[in-house]
mmCIF file of C-alpha atoms in Angstrom:
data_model
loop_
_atom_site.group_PDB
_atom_site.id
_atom_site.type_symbol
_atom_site.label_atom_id
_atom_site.label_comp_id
_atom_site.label_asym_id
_atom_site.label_seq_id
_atom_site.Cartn_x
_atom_site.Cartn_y
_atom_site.Cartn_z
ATOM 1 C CA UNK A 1 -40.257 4.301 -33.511
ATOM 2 C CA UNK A 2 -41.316 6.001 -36.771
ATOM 3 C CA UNK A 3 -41.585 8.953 -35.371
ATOM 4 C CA UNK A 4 -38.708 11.985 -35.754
ATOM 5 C CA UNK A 5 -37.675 13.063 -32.415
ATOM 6 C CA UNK A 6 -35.638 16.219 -31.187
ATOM 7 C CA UNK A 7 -32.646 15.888 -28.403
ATOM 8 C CA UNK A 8 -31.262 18.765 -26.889
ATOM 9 C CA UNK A 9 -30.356 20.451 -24.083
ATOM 10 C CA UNK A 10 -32.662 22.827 -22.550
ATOM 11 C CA UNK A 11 -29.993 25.580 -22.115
ATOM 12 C CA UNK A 12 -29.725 25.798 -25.915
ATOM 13 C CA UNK A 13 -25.878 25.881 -27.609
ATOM 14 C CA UNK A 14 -24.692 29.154 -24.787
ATOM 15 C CA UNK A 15 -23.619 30.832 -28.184
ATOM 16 C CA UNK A 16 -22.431 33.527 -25.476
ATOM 17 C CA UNK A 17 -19.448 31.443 -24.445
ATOM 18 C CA UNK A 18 -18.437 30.341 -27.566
ATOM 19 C CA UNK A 19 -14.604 29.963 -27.923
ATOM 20 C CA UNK A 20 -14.210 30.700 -24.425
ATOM 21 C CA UNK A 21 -13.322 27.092 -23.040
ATOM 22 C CA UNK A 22 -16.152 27.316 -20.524
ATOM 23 C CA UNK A 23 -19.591 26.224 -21.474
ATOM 24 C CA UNK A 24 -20.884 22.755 -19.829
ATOM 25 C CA UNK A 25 -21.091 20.139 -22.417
ATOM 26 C CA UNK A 26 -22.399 17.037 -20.580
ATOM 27 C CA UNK A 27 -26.224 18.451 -21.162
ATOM 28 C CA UNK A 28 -25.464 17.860 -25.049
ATOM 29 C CA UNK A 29 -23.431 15.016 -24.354
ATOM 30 C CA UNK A 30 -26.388 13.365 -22.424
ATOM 31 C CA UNK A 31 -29.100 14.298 -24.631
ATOM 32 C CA UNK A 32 -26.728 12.246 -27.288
ATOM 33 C CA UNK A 33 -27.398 9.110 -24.901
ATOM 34 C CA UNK A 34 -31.439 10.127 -25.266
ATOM 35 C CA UNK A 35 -31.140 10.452 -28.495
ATOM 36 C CA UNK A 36 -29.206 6.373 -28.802
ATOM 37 C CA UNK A 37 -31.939 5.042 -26.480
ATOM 38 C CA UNK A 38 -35.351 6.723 -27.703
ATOM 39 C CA UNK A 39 -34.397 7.198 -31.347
ATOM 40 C CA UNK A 40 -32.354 4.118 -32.175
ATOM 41 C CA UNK A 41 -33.390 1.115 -28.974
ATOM 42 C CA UNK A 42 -29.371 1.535 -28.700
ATOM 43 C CA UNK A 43 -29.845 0.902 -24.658
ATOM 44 C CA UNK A 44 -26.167 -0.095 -24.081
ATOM 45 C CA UNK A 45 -24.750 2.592 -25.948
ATOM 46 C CA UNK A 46 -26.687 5.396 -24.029
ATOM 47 C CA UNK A 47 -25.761 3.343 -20.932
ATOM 48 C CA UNK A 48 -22.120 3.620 -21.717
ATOM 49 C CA UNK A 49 -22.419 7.176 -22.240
ATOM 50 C CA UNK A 50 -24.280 8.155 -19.449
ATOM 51 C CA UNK A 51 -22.048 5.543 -17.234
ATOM 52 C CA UNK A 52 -18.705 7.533 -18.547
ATOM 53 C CA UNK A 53 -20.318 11.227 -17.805
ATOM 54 C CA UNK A 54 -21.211 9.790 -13.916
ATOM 55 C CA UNK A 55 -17.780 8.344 -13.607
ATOM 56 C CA UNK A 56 -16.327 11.782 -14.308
ATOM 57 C CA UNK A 57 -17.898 13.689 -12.284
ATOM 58 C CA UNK A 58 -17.256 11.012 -9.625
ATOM 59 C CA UNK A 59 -13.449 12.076 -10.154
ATOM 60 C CA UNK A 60 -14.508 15.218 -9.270
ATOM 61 C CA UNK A 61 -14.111 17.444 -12.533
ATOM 62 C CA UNK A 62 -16.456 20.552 -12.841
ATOM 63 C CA UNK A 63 -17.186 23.016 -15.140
ATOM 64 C CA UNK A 64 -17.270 26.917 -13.453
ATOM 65 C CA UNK A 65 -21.504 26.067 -13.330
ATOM 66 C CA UNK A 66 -21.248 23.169 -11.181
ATOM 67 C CA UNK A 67 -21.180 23.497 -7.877
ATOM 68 C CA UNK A 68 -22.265 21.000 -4.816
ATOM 69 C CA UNK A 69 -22.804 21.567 -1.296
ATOM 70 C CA UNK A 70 -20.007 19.428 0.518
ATOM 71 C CA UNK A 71 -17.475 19.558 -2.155
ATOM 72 C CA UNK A 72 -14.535 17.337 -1.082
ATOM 73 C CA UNK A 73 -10.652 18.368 -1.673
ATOM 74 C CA UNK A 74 -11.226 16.306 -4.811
ATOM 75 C CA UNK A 75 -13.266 18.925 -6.999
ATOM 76 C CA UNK A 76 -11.321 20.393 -9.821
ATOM 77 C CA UNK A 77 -12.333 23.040 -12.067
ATOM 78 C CA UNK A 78 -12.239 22.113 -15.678
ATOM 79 C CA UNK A 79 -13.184 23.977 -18.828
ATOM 80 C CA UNK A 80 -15.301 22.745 -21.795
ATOM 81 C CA UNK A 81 -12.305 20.706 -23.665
ATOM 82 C CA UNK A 82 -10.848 18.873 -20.493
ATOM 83 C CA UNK A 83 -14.548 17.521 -19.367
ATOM 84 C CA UNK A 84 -15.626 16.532 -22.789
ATOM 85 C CA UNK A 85 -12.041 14.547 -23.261
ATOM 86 C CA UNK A 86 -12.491 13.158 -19.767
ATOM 87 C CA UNK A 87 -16.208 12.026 -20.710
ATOM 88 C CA UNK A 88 -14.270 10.356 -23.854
ATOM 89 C CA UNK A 89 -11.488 8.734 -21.835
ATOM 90 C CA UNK A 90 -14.443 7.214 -19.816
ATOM 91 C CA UNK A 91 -16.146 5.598 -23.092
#
């Protein structure tokens, strides 16, 4: 408290795939929930946003980076737009 803070993801913005419906957002997304906890004691809110990016990958939705050992029948590949409205279904 009283002190500014920065929250971001370490891969940066991936200005590279820009417009190309492909980039992983759920870095950015989580470092929002950092950001609600550390910055602003706003525990509930980054445990509703970090609760609704686990629950979607839980349904199995990747982006082309994600990849797991084991992957079930279940796994479907997703770009940028479909994850990031699944993460906002799950709110």
């Amino acid at each position: 408290a009283g002190t500014p803070g920065l929250f971001e993801p370490i891969h940066g913005s991936a200005p590279d795939l820009a417009g190309q419906n492909k980039a992983n957002p759920l870095a950015c997304i989580l470092s929002a929930a950092m950001m609600m906890r550390m910055a602003f004691g706003e525990e509930e809110i980054a445990s509703d946003i970090e609760n609704a990016v686990k629950k979607t990958l839980e349904k199995g939705l990747r982006t082309s980076d994600i990849t797991f050992v084991g992957e079930g029948n279940n796994t479907k590949l997703v770009g940028t737009k479909e994850i990031t409205a699944e993460v906002i279904a799950n709110l």
